Structures are given as structure tokens and as C-alpha cells.
Amino acid sequence: MTEEPKRRTRGGGRAGAKTRRGTSVIEQMPWNPPVNIDRPTEPLGPEGVAAIHNGAMRILEEIGIEIYNLEALEIFRKAGCTVNGENVRMDRDMVMEYVAMAPSEFVITPRNPDRAITIGGKNLVFGNVSSPPNYWDMAINRKVPGTREMCRDLLKLTQYFNCIHFAGGYPVEPVDIHASVRHLDVLYDKLTITDKAMHAYSLGKERVEDVMEMVRISGGWTHEEFEASPKMYTNINSTSPLKHDIPMLDGWMRIARRNQGLVVTPFTLAGAMAPVTMAGAVTQSIAEALIAVVLAQIIRPGASVAIGTFTSNVDMKTGAPAFGTPEYMRATQMTGQLCRFYGLPMRSSGVCAANVPDGQAMWETSNSLWAAVQSGTNMVYHAAGWLEGGLIASPEKFIMDCEILQQIQRYMAPEICATGPDEIAFDAIKEVGHGSHFFGIQHTQDRYTTAFYQPFLSDWTNYEGWEVAGGIWTQERAHHMFKEIVGSFEEPPMDVAIREELAGFVARRKSEGGAPTDF
Amino acid sequence: MTEEPKRRTRGGGRAGAKTRRGTSVIEQMPWNPPVNIDRPTEPLGPEGVAAIHNGAMRILEEIGIEIYNLEALEIFRKAGCTVNGENVRMDRDMVMEYVAMAPSEFVITPRNPDRAITIGGKNLVFGNVSSPPNYWDMAINRKVPGTREMCRDLLKLTQYFNCIHFAGGYPVEPVDIHASVRHLDVLYDKLTITDKAMHAYSLGKERVEDVMEMVRISGGWTHEEFEASPKMYTNINSTSPLKHDIPMLDGWMRIARRNQGLVVTPFTLAGAMAPVTMAGAVTQSIAEALIAVVLAQIIRPGASVAIGTFTSNVDMKTGAPAFGTPEYMRATQMTGQLCRFYGLPMRSSGVCAANVPDGQAMWETSNSLWAAVQSGTNMVYHAAGWLEGGLIASPEKFIMDCEILQQIQRYMAPEICATGPDEIAFDAIKEVGHGSHFFGIQHTQDRYTTAFYQPFLSDWTNYEGWEVAGGIWTQERAHHMFKEIVGSFEEPPMDVAIREELAGFVARRKSEGGAPTDF
């Protein structure tokens, strides 16, 4: 990892060249998805992993999962599962046989190949907040329904920050666009404002097919090229407890057939849609996830699949979901152990229950992001911008989160802990001796511009300096930064012909009525 | 660990009985210092540990440490060190021979024996912010010099919160008390307002001796009983690079002779008082710490010693210290590996550079507290209340930090990750099946009051509920809580005769002029 905090990212390789636009507001780290060099935190012994695995297998063998998609039911039946009505059961040998077909890592390549991301192994990538219906910023200072303009602003942040490695779902739901054509307008915005890996909602065949086609157009790929390796991905949620619904499975199967990326994330809130015990909630989550993994592997052996976790707990006083809690952290770590047991990549999230970007928001988010690191997560959804349990997207929170993400990226730089003779620095220590300081010596001069993490938002001046500068709290500094970034944003380059083809596709599909809204 | 979030801590054992006073404002976890069940995060391989150890040994062998205390110089000389003027060198065999005499853990027992803390092993204890000269709260809304009243308020928080396990230095420096008698007044306040393990500043013999005597009186101990095991501790800092000053060493030796706790914490800011490379800064810190360990072991073989780390980096633009950075986290983890190599307990801190209790304050503090956990730290100084690189104490920050500390305490509860049949909950999953939810079932009912962490400050209501309740940001909620806790605070019980003896001691020592202020 190269860090040049004193210099703007103004070149050096294709990625550098492609990120130079719009980087003038702040000095940020270059694009460089981190490799997680830490050994995962593992609260379970082998017997704990075996107990959760066994529980998940028993669920699949004895209780079964309800599958509300007829096509999927037929696929399971043909593959040898026990299908009773909508209930699908299968034995553990079959599960493990299909799970073994899934790759331990895969690459998603968006229209800018320099923004390709590897999902799996020790790789760690971050995505923007996805799907909040509402928006909050310091200027509005209340919760309001999302609009296309707000969505576009958050997409600009998604593109602007090099520590955001993929574009998840809509960073806020633009409810001012009719649901039938929303996916067309937002995908057009996403594909023109960003050049990062892209997501499709599995909400009906038209949406999935339209998004795949738009992504294909954006990369100038033939259909064959598009299907040669993942260019995008979907994320589906089960309907806990123990159900998978029609549109999610429909999208899942379409994406699998065309060899794109697949993430299945049960939303198992302990005490609500899952057992009150964290191990029970993880067990159920694993069972719900694995049946989708099996489905994908039946359709396409070797399909690129990751398991997501969204296991958290509720506030038992109110039933409200809680996020970034101690139980959430442990559930994430336990899920990481199971993902490694199955040899599958893992997704988790950056989450909080806080309603505004204050101290609580940051300790809850820090807890969830460090749990992602500790669990060996590969793909962090909602890594920037999430508030109110995912019901609000906030640009200030987005920028504050990016400061944490950059710090995690820097934290993973192996050179911080290098212990060669130059780093032990015996000669420098001897040179300075007992009297002076290290500011002026050559050992320091040679390294000071790159030695330490340089924040873009944290204010390290003393109180007096901070007060003279206006005494601005973090969320307000983030708000000013948001306005500057959005105000000076320049879209990444796109071939004119491709842009026209995308616009033409959107116009044609709108004239056809878009997608039905009665699913 | 028992958690009873639905019930106030109103009994159950001696500790419970002793904490019932003043617990009515919030529902908090009972006194229960956590045991760190996680494997430490270790960025160094064995060769990295060896390189730092070897560097530290070479510093002690070839460069030497300057010791400005004549008595200490004489002790080193007699023990066989090479003493040239103020420069002390010793070979690694001697260092390791004395280091091996230090215990891997020790217990500090304050006047309330239920508040005894174990320093070392897997134990993790938290202390209040120590020594800021200034104070900030939401009502004052500016940085002001500390007063005795502010100090007393912060001591009340120290006592009130069960997740604060020891009373560090003055939580704010009460500059309205003359320096000659400040230690007498503040120790009287500390010993009457709290019953937790107590610290003495090593700032001149009168201060150290007065504090030891007052602690002895507070416990009703004879001199022999006092010296039988640690009842308090001191913390000294080296004067980096590579120096130890007169009063710190004087206090160190006095405390060692009387068998109290000893913590040595070099303040090695990489790029300023230590090499710009983190491994170099840790190497220097270890050398500076080990010579104090050796001194203590020469004086009293088996003396109770811990190594502290305060290695961080500076902002290379301004030279200002930075805290809770990625480099700080890694330095803390590396120091943890060295402490385990030497078999010594470890101290680190909860720190930030932020000036107010906002988002930045919490991500920097979260980084430092999680680094403490990951490093295997035993004793966390400044765990609650620190702002502006230690120049400001804030009651709001104190309370916000306690929410993180409680979460760490809960995070370490092994039952979260229990995987017995009751926790895997197959039967509960089968009972609920595919249709319903888990709220009402017996498995949930049996566990819901203790299943999850219950916050006292985090607001988990949705935005609308939060708005109706006034839309109060975290720092404001903490401010209200601060006023309530202080307003309803009741001191822990103290025998009247002991209180009178303490007051008499203070009066006598004041009449004698207290301590000289020209050290």
C-alpha cells in the first residue's frame, strides 16, 4: 500500500489517472482495497463451529425451508431434495456437496476494470449505504423521504471516496420516481456517476434483466463477455424464519444463470425472527443462506456466492432492532468462523441504531466495522452513510464513516509493523541520544510524509486553534465537505456512444412501461 | 457474568450491597471487571518480537538511559550496571534476570475489598481520565481551568459507574487549590467519594508519602498490613528520549519499597520524542520501561510492576500529538506482544485528539479502547472522560465512554457465544417453524430479560420517537445524565473514625505546609 498524504492522487497508473477528477476538495488515500492481515477473532472452538453447523444441517434435514418460487421448487425436486408443497428438505451430504462447488473467492469487474474487486480470501471491500427510504442532512435537519437528487448526491460520494469500493443498492430510495421505472433512472445515474461494481435488486424479472443489460452496455461487453465472469452482483434476503420469497429467488436464479455475483443475507434478529440466543440466530441464518447457495450451485456449479450476516438483537423493551451491539459483534465473528468452515466469502455491514451522526452513531458503527474486520468479512455493505437502523441515509454520516474506513485501510498496511533495522531505528535512537528530539533527523525527514495516517475530517488542532476556526463539530465539518464535494464533482469518463446507448435503453424501456409494480 | 438489565443492582453479594447507593439514575451493569476471552491481535511474528526485544536490549547495553536521581544511580551501580555520570547501561542477561523476578499479575486492594482489582493475566480493568488541566461541559461550552468542584463531580462519576474499576490520577487538575496542599485535598475527596483502587502521583516525596499514609488510614490498615500487598499504585512516565527524572524515580522507589503497585509508561510520540517508525518508537518505549522494572526488582525482588504504552504518532503537518490512530492501534498491539514476551502486565489508554464529545471523539476513543482489548491490555487508563489529547476532562465524554466500556464488558461475557443445545435452539426453531416470530415462545420468555446488552445512554427508539422526546443528541443526553448522577450522588460508606483520622491528617499536613512546590 502506498500512502502519500502530502500529495494529491494525481496519477501513477490507470487507477490513479481515473480518480484524479474531483479529488481536489480533500486529500484522501488512493484506491487500494485492503488485505486483512489480522488473524480473525474466533469466539467459538471447533465444537462450537460443529454445533452451529450441525444445527443448520438439522434445520435443512428435519424442518426444511419454505420456498415460494415454483421454478426453484422444481429445481430442488429434480436435484433430489424432499419437496412437500413449498417445504424443501435435503440431507447434509447433498448440502456439503453443492457448497463445495462454490469458489472461495471471485472477482467482480465493473465498466472501469481498475475498479475490479475480489470477494473472498483476505480481501476487504466497502460499499455505500443501501436502500434507506429516508434522508437526513444537517441543512434539512429532519427526516425526509429520499429523492433522485439526494440519491445522486450520495452516488457522488460513493464515487468520490476511494475507500468506497463498490456501489451497493440505491444509497437512498428515490421515491419521487415511479417504482415501475425507478430502477432505470437510478441505474442510469449509478452507471454514469460511478464506475464501481454495481448491484441489482432482485425484485422482479424486469428489474434484474434491465440492470444486467445496462451493466453489460456500460462495459461495452458482448453477452458472451458479460457472462464470462461477474460484472455485477445481487443481494437477497430470506424471509426469516425459514422462508425465501418469489422475486428474490427469481432474481437469484437469473443472476446465477448469467454467472454474476450472488450474496444471500438472512435478516435474523435474535428474539424476533430468530432465536433469542445468538448461536441459535446464527444457526438459523446459516441454514437460510445455505439453501440459496445450494440452489445457485445446482443451476451453475461454481457460481460465485457469498454468505451475508445480518444477525443482531432487538431491544427487548420495545422490539426495536439494535445494531453494533456486543451481541451483533459476536454473531458477526461466529458467522465468520462458519463461512471459513464452508470455504465461502462473507458479507457483513456497517450499522447503527442512532438517528443522527453523533457519538452514539460512531460507537455503534465503529463496533460493527471492527467486527467486520475481526470476523474476516470480505464485503462490507452499508459501510458509509447509514442511520436509524437503515431507515435514514445521511451524507454527513457517509463522510464520517469514510474516515473510519480509511483508517481501517491504513491499519491494514503491513509497513506500520515492519521491524527491519531501518524500522527498529537503533542508529536514529543513538543519534538523538538523550537530549533532543526526532523531528529534524534524516531518519524522520526520509519518512515523515508517508509515515502516518493523515485524516481528511478529523481535526487534530488543539482546542484554541479549533475554536478560532469556528469551533465546528465533526458533523458540521462533514456537512461543509459534502457540499464542496458534490458542488465540484465531475463524473468519471464514459464513452459517448455507451452513454447514448444507455439513455436509449432507458427511454425504450420506459416507453414499454418499465417493470410491473404488483409483485 | 450476570446481567440484569431489567432490574436495578440492588443486592446479591457484598459487591452488590456496596453498589446500591446512587444507582437509581440509570440501570447499569453490576461491578464485574471483565476477563478478556479473545486471543490477542498480534501483528508481529516471533522475529518481529525478537527484533524489538533485541533493539531494546541494545539500547540498554550500548546507549544507556540517563537517570537523574542520585539514589537510583547508586542502586544501579551497586547492582553491577555500568554508570557513567548519569548514564546507566546494563547487559541483557541482567535485564532479563530482574524482569523474570516480576510477577505476571498482582492484586490492588482498596479500602473496600470488594473493589480489589487484578492487574495481569486475562484481566481487564478501566480507570477514569487522569490529569487534564482543563474542563469542558455542555453547560459551560468552553475550555476552562479545572476546579476542586469539577474534580469532585468527576470523582462522583468514577464511583458511580460500575465499569470504572479504579480511580486514576486527578480526573481534572483542581488549579484552585494551591499545589502544595492539592494532593491532600484531592486525596481526601478521592478517598471519601470513591472506594476504588487509588493512585499516587510520583511528584516529590511528600506527595507520595502523604498519599500512602492516607490510603493506609482509609483501609484501617497497620503499616505492616499496608505493606503486605498493594493497596494503591503509582504511574511514572519517562522523559523520552531515554531519560528518567528525579521526582518520578523518587516516587517509584518509595512505592517499590512499600510493596505497592508500579506502572511505568514512556510517552513516546513517534516522530517527536521517538523514531518516526512505530517499531522504533515501541523499541525505545520498551527500553525506557524495562530500566524502571529492573530498578524496582533490585529494590524489591518480586515488586508488582506493569508496563504502560503511550506510543502514538504526531500530526506531521503541525507536530501535534494524534491519538486513536491506526498507528496507535498497531503500536499498542505490538507492545502487548512484548509484554507477554516479558511476562509483565500491561497498561494502555482510552484516548482521542478531538476537542468536544462528537463523532470524531468516539471513533478515536473506540479505536483506542478496542486496541486495548486486542492488545491484551490489563489496565486501561483514561478509559472515560478524555478530550483534546488529555488536556480536557469532560463529564459528557466520561458518560459516553462508559457506554463503550460497558459494551466491552458485555462483549467479554462467554455466554453470548454459548453453543449448547439450548443456545442452538433447534427445538425453538422447529416450534416457530416458518410462519410466526420468536417473541412469545417460552425459549424467548425464559431469556429475554438477560439475553442482550441494555444501554443506558444509547437511544434505540426510531427517529419519530426520538424527535418527540426532544431530538436530543448523545452529548446532551449525557449532560442531563451527568447532572442527575451528581445531584443524587451518595458517598460510599466510611467509618466515622477513619473519616476523622483522614481529616485530621489533612489538617496537620496543611499546617506543616504540605509539599514543596519547587521540584
PDB file of N, CA, C and O in Angstrom, chain A residues 285-319:
ATOM      1  N   SER A 285     -29.651 -18.515  10.488  1.00  0.00           N
ATOM      2  CA  SER A 285     -29.160 -17.694   9.378  1.00  0.00           C
ATOM      3  C   SER A 285     -28.345 -18.532   8.401  1.00  0.00           C
ATOM      4  O   SER A 285     -28.502 -18.419   7.173  1.00  0.00           O
ATOM      5  N   ILE A 286     -27.506 -19.395   8.942  1.00  0.00           N
ATOM      6  CA  ILE A 286     -26.668 -20.247   8.091  1.00  0.00           C
ATOM      7  C   ILE A 286     -27.541 -21.203   7.271  1.00  0.00           C
ATOM      8  O   ILE A 286     -27.321 -21.400   6.067  1.00  0.00           O
ATOM      9  N   ALA A 287     -28.553 -21.781   7.900  1.00  0.00           N
ATOM     10  CA  ALA A 287     -29.439 -22.698   7.168  1.00  0.00           C
ATOM     11  C   ALA A 287     -30.156 -21.966   6.035  1.00  0.00           C
ATOM     12  O   ALA A 287     -30.233 -22.463   4.906  1.00  0.00           O
ATOM     13  N   GLU A 288     -30.660 -20.770   6.344  1.00  0.00           N
ATOM     14  CA  GLU A 288     -31.376 -19.998   5.323  1.00  0.00           C
ATOM     15  C   GLU A 288     -30.444 -19.606   4.179  1.00  0.00           C
ATOM     16  O   GLU A 288     -30.860 -19.560   3.008  1.00  0.00           O
ATOM     17  N   ALA A 289     -29.205 -19.308   4.523  1.00  0.00           N
ATOM     18  CA  ALA A 289     -28.239 -18.919   3.482  1.00  0.00           C
ATOM     19  C   ALA A 289     -27.831 -20.121   2.640  1.00  0.00           C
ATOM     20  O   ALA A 289     -27.771 -20.040   1.401  1.00  0.00           O
ATOM     21  N   LEU A 290     -27.581 -21.241   3.304  1.00  0.00           N
ATOM     22  CA  LEU A 290     -27.025 -22.387   2.568  1.00  0.00           C
ATOM     23  C   LEU A 290     -27.987 -22.935   1.517  1.00  0.00           C
ATOM     24  O   LEU A 290     -27.560 -23.411   0.463  1.00  0.00           O
ATOM     25  N   ILE A 291     -29.294 -22.862   1.788  1.00  0.00           N
ATOM     26  CA  ILE A 291     -30.205 -23.404   0.782  1.00  0.00           C
ATOM     27  C   ILE A 291     -30.138 -22.576  -0.502  1.00  0.00           C
ATOM     28  O   ILE A 291     -30.254 -23.117  -1.618  1.00  0.00           O
ATOM     29  N   ALA A 292     -29.889 -21.278  -0.352  1.00  0.00           N
ATOM     30  CA  ALA A 292     -29.722 -20.440  -1.550  1.00  0.00           C
ATOM     31  C   ALA A 292     -28.400 -20.756  -2.253  1.00  0.00           C
ATOM     32  O   ALA A 292     -28.326 -20.756  -3.491  1.00  0.00           O
ATOM     33  N   VAL A 293     -27.371 -21.041  -1.451  1.00  0.00           N
ATOM     34  CA  VAL A 293     -26.087 -21.438  -2.035  1.00  0.00           C
ATOM     35  C   VAL A 293     -26.269 -22.722  -2.856  1.00  0.00           C
ATOM     36  O   VAL A 293     -25.787 -22.843  -3.992  1.00  0.00           O
ATOM     37  N   VAL A 294     -26.995 -23.678  -2.274  1.00  0.00           N
ATOM     38  CA  VAL A 294     -27.227 -24.937  -2.976  1.00  0.00           C
ATOM     39  C   VAL A 294     -27.980 -24.689  -4.291  1.00  0.00           C
ATOM     40  O   VAL A 294     -27.608 -25.218  -5.346  1.00  0.00           O
ATOM     41  N   LEU A 295     -29.026 -23.866  -4.219  1.00  0.00           N
ATOM     42  CA  LEU A 295     -29.808 -23.566  -5.425  1.00  0.00           C
ATOM     43  C   LEU A 295     -28.905 -23.009  -6.529  1.00  0.00           C
ATOM     44  O   LEU A 295     -28.975 -23.428  -7.693  1.00  0.00           O
ATOM     45  N   ALA A 296     -28.059 -22.068  -6.153  1.00  0.00           N
ATOM     46  CA  ALA A 296     -27.163 -21.468  -7.147  1.00  0.00           C
ATOM     47  C   ALA A 296     -26.221 -22.511  -7.739  1.00  0.00           C
ATOM     48  O   ALA A 296     -25.974 -22.518  -8.961  1.00  0.00           O
ATOM     49  N   GLN A 297     -25.729 -23.407  -6.911  1.00  0.00           N
ATOM     50  CA  GLN A 297     -24.767 -24.400  -7.405  1.00  0.00           C
ATOM     51  C   GLN A 297     -25.439 -25.470  -8.258  1.00  0.00           C
ATOM     52  O   GLN A 297     -24.818 -26.048  -9.154  1.00  0.00           O
ATOM     53  N   ILE A 298     -26.725 -25.751  -7.954  1.00  0.00           N
ATOM     54  CA  ILE A 298     -27.446 -26.685  -8.824  1.00  0.00           C
ATOM     55  C   ILE A 298     -27.576 -26.068 -10.219  1.00  0.00           C
ATOM     56  O   ILE A 298     -27.343 -26.713 -11.235  1.00  0.00           O
ATOM     57  N   ILE A 299     -27.945 -24.775 -10.231  1.00  0.00           N
ATOM     58  CA  ILE A 299     -28.153 -24.086 -11.509  1.00  0.00           C
ATOM     59  C   ILE A 299     -26.833 -23.935 -12.269  1.00  0.00           C
ATOM     60  O   ILE A 299     -26.764 -24.153 -13.469  1.00  0.00           O
ATOM     61  N   ARG A 300     -25.791 -23.525 -11.548  1.00  0.00           N
ATOM     62  CA  ARG A 300     -24.494 -23.310 -12.187  1.00  0.00           C
ATOM     63  C   ARG A 300     -23.402 -23.761 -11.222  1.00  0.00           C
ATOM     64  O   ARG A 300     -23.000 -22.997 -10.327  1.00  0.00           O
ATOM     65  N   PRO A 301     -22.926 -24.971 -11.349  1.00  0.00           N
ATOM     66  CA  PRO A 301     -21.826 -25.405 -10.465  1.00  0.00           C
ATOM     67  C   PRO A 301     -20.665 -24.420 -10.577  1.00  0.00           C
ATOM     68  O   PRO A 301     -20.269 -24.040 -11.682  1.00  0.00           O
ATOM     69  N   GLY A 302     -20.194 -23.985  -9.415  1.00  0.00           N
ATOM     70  CA  GLY A 302     -19.118 -22.996  -9.408  1.00  0.00           C
ATOM     71  C   GLY A 302     -19.609 -21.563  -9.384  1.00  0.00           C
ATOM     72  O   GLY A 302     -18.813 -20.633  -9.470  1.00  0.00           O
ATOM     73  N   ALA A 303     -20.941 -21.358  -9.257  1.00  0.00           N
ATOM     74  CA  ALA A 303     -21.472 -19.993  -9.194  1.00  0.00           C
ATOM     75  C   ALA A 303     -20.821 -19.209  -8.048  1.00  0.00           C
ATOM     76  O   ALA A 303     -20.516 -19.772  -6.994  1.00  0.00           O
ATOM     77  N   SER A 304     -20.625 -17.911  -8.271  1.00  0.00           N
ATOM     78  CA  SER A 304     -19.942 -17.039  -7.302  1.00  0.00           C
ATOM     79  C   SER A 304     -20.910 -16.599  -6.217  1.00  0.00           C
ATOM     80  O   SER A 304     -21.792 -15.784  -6.467  1.00  0.00           O
ATOM     81  N   VAL A 305     -20.744 -17.142  -5.031  1.00  0.00           N
ATOM     82  CA  VAL A 305     -21.703 -16.927  -3.947  1.00  0.00           C
ATOM     83  C   VAL A 305     -20.984 -16.476  -2.675  1.00  0.00           C
ATOM     84  O   VAL A 305     -19.932 -17.023  -2.339  1.00  0.00           O
ATOM     85  N   ALA A 306     -21.548 -15.529  -1.984  1.00  0.00           N
ATOM     86  CA  ALA A 306     -21.071 -15.148  -0.643  1.00  0.00           C
ATOM     87  C   ALA A 306     -22.222 -15.250   0.343  1.00  0.00           C
ATOM     88  O   ALA A 306     -23.383 -15.055  -0.025  1.00  0.00           O
ATOM     89  N   ILE A 307     -21.881 -15.561   1.587  1.00  0.00           N
ATOM     90  CA  ILE A 307     -22.873 -15.582   2.660  1.00  0.00           C
ATOM     91  C   ILE A 307     -22.814 -14.262   3.415  1.00  0.00           C
ATOM     92  O   ILE A 307     -21.739 -13.824   3.818  1.00  0.00           O
ATOM     93  N   GLY A 308     -23.965 -13.646   3.573  1.00  0.00           N
ATOM     94  CA  GLY A 308     -24.037 -12.421   4.363  1.00  0.00           C
ATOM     95  C   GLY A 308     -24.604 -12.698   5.739  1.00  0.00           C
ATOM     96  O   GLY A 308     -25.330 -13.665   5.947  1.00  0.00           O
ATOM     97  N   THR A 309     -24.233 -11.834   6.687  1.00  0.00           N
ATOM     98  CA  THR A 309     -24.846 -11.920   8.018  1.00  0.00           C
ATOM     99  C   THR A 309     -25.545 -10.613   8.324  1.00  0.00           C
ATOM    100  O   THR A 309     -25.041  -9.530   8.017  1.00  0.00           O
ATOM    101  N   PHE A 310     -26.722 -10.730   8.869  1.00  0.00           N
ATOM    102  CA  PHE A 310     -27.412  -9.565   9.394  1.00  0.00           C
ATOM    103  C   PHE A 310     -28.039  -9.964  10.723  1.00  0.00           C
ATOM    104  O   PHE A 310     -29.145  -9.567  11.055  1.00  0.00           O
ATOM    105  N   THR A 311     -27.312 -10.789  11.444  1.00  0.00           N
ATOM    106  CA  THR A 311     -27.802 -11.224  12.744  1.00  0.00           C
ATOM    107  C   THR A 311     -27.497 -10.149  13.779  1.00  0.00           C
ATOM    108  O   THR A 311     -26.349  -9.787  13.981  1.00  0.00           O
ATOM    109  N   SER A 312     -28.537  -9.646  14.392  1.00  0.00           N
ATOM    110  CA  SER A 312     -28.356  -8.713  15.501  1.00  0.00           C
ATOM    111  C   SER A 312     -29.421  -9.029  16.542  1.00  0.00           C
ATOM    112  O   SER A 312     -30.091 -10.047  16.460  1.00  0.00           O
ATOM    113  N   ASN A 313     -29.543  -8.163  17.518  1.00  0.00           N
ATOM    114  CA  ASN A 313     -30.550  -8.395  18.546  1.00  0.00           C
ATOM    115  C   ASN A 313     -31.551  -7.250  18.538  1.00  0.00           C
ATOM    116  O   ASN A 313     -31.307  -6.190  17.965  1.00  0.00           O
ATOM    117  N   VAL A 314     -32.678  -7.493  19.183  1.00  0.00           N
ATOM    118  CA  VAL A 314     -33.668  -6.440  19.338  1.00  0.00           C
ATOM    119  C   VAL A 314     -33.535  -5.821  20.741  1.00  0.00           C
ATOM    120  O   VAL A 314     -32.903  -6.400  21.622  1.00  0.00           O
ATOM    121  N   ASP A 315     -34.079  -4.650  20.886  1.00  0.00           N
ATOM    122  CA  ASP A 315     -34.263  -4.059  22.212  1.00  0.00           C
ATOM    123  C   ASP A 315     -35.468  -4.762  22.825  1.00  0.00           C
ATOM    124  O   ASP A 315     -36.589  -4.618  22.334  1.00  0.00           O
ATOM    125  N   MET A 316     -35.232  -5.568  23.871  1.00  0.00           N
ATOM    126  CA  MET A 316     -36.318  -6.383  24.384  1.00  0.00           C
ATOM    127  C   MET A 316     -37.390  -5.548  25.108  1.00  0.00           C
ATOM    128  O   MET A 316     -38.467  -6.049  25.434  1.00  0.00           O
ATOM    129  N   LYS A 317     -37.089  -4.275  25.345  1.00  0.00           N
ATOM    130  CA  LYS A 317     -38.134  -3.398  25.897  1.00  0.00           C
ATOM    131  C   LYS A 317     -39.159  -3.023  24.836  1.00  0.00           C
ATOM    132  O   LYS A 317     -40.329  -2.858  25.125  1.00  0.00           O
ATOM    133  N   THR A 318     -38.678  -2.815  23.608  1.00  0.00           N
ATOM    134  CA  THR A 318     -39.540  -2.232  22.576  1.00  0.00           C
ATOM    135  C   THR A 318     -39.652  -3.104  21.335  1.00  0.00           C
ATOM    136  O   THR A 318     -40.515  -2.845  20.490  1.00  0.00           O
ATOM    137  N   GLY A 319     -38.793  -4.109  21.204  1.00  0.00           N
ATOM    138  CA  GLY A 319     -38.786  -4.900  19.980  1.00  0.00           C
ATOM    139  C   GLY A 319     -38.042  -4.238  18.841  1.00  0.00           C
ATOM    140  O   GLY A 319     -37.916  -4.810  17.758  1.00  0.00           O
TER     141      GLY A 319
END
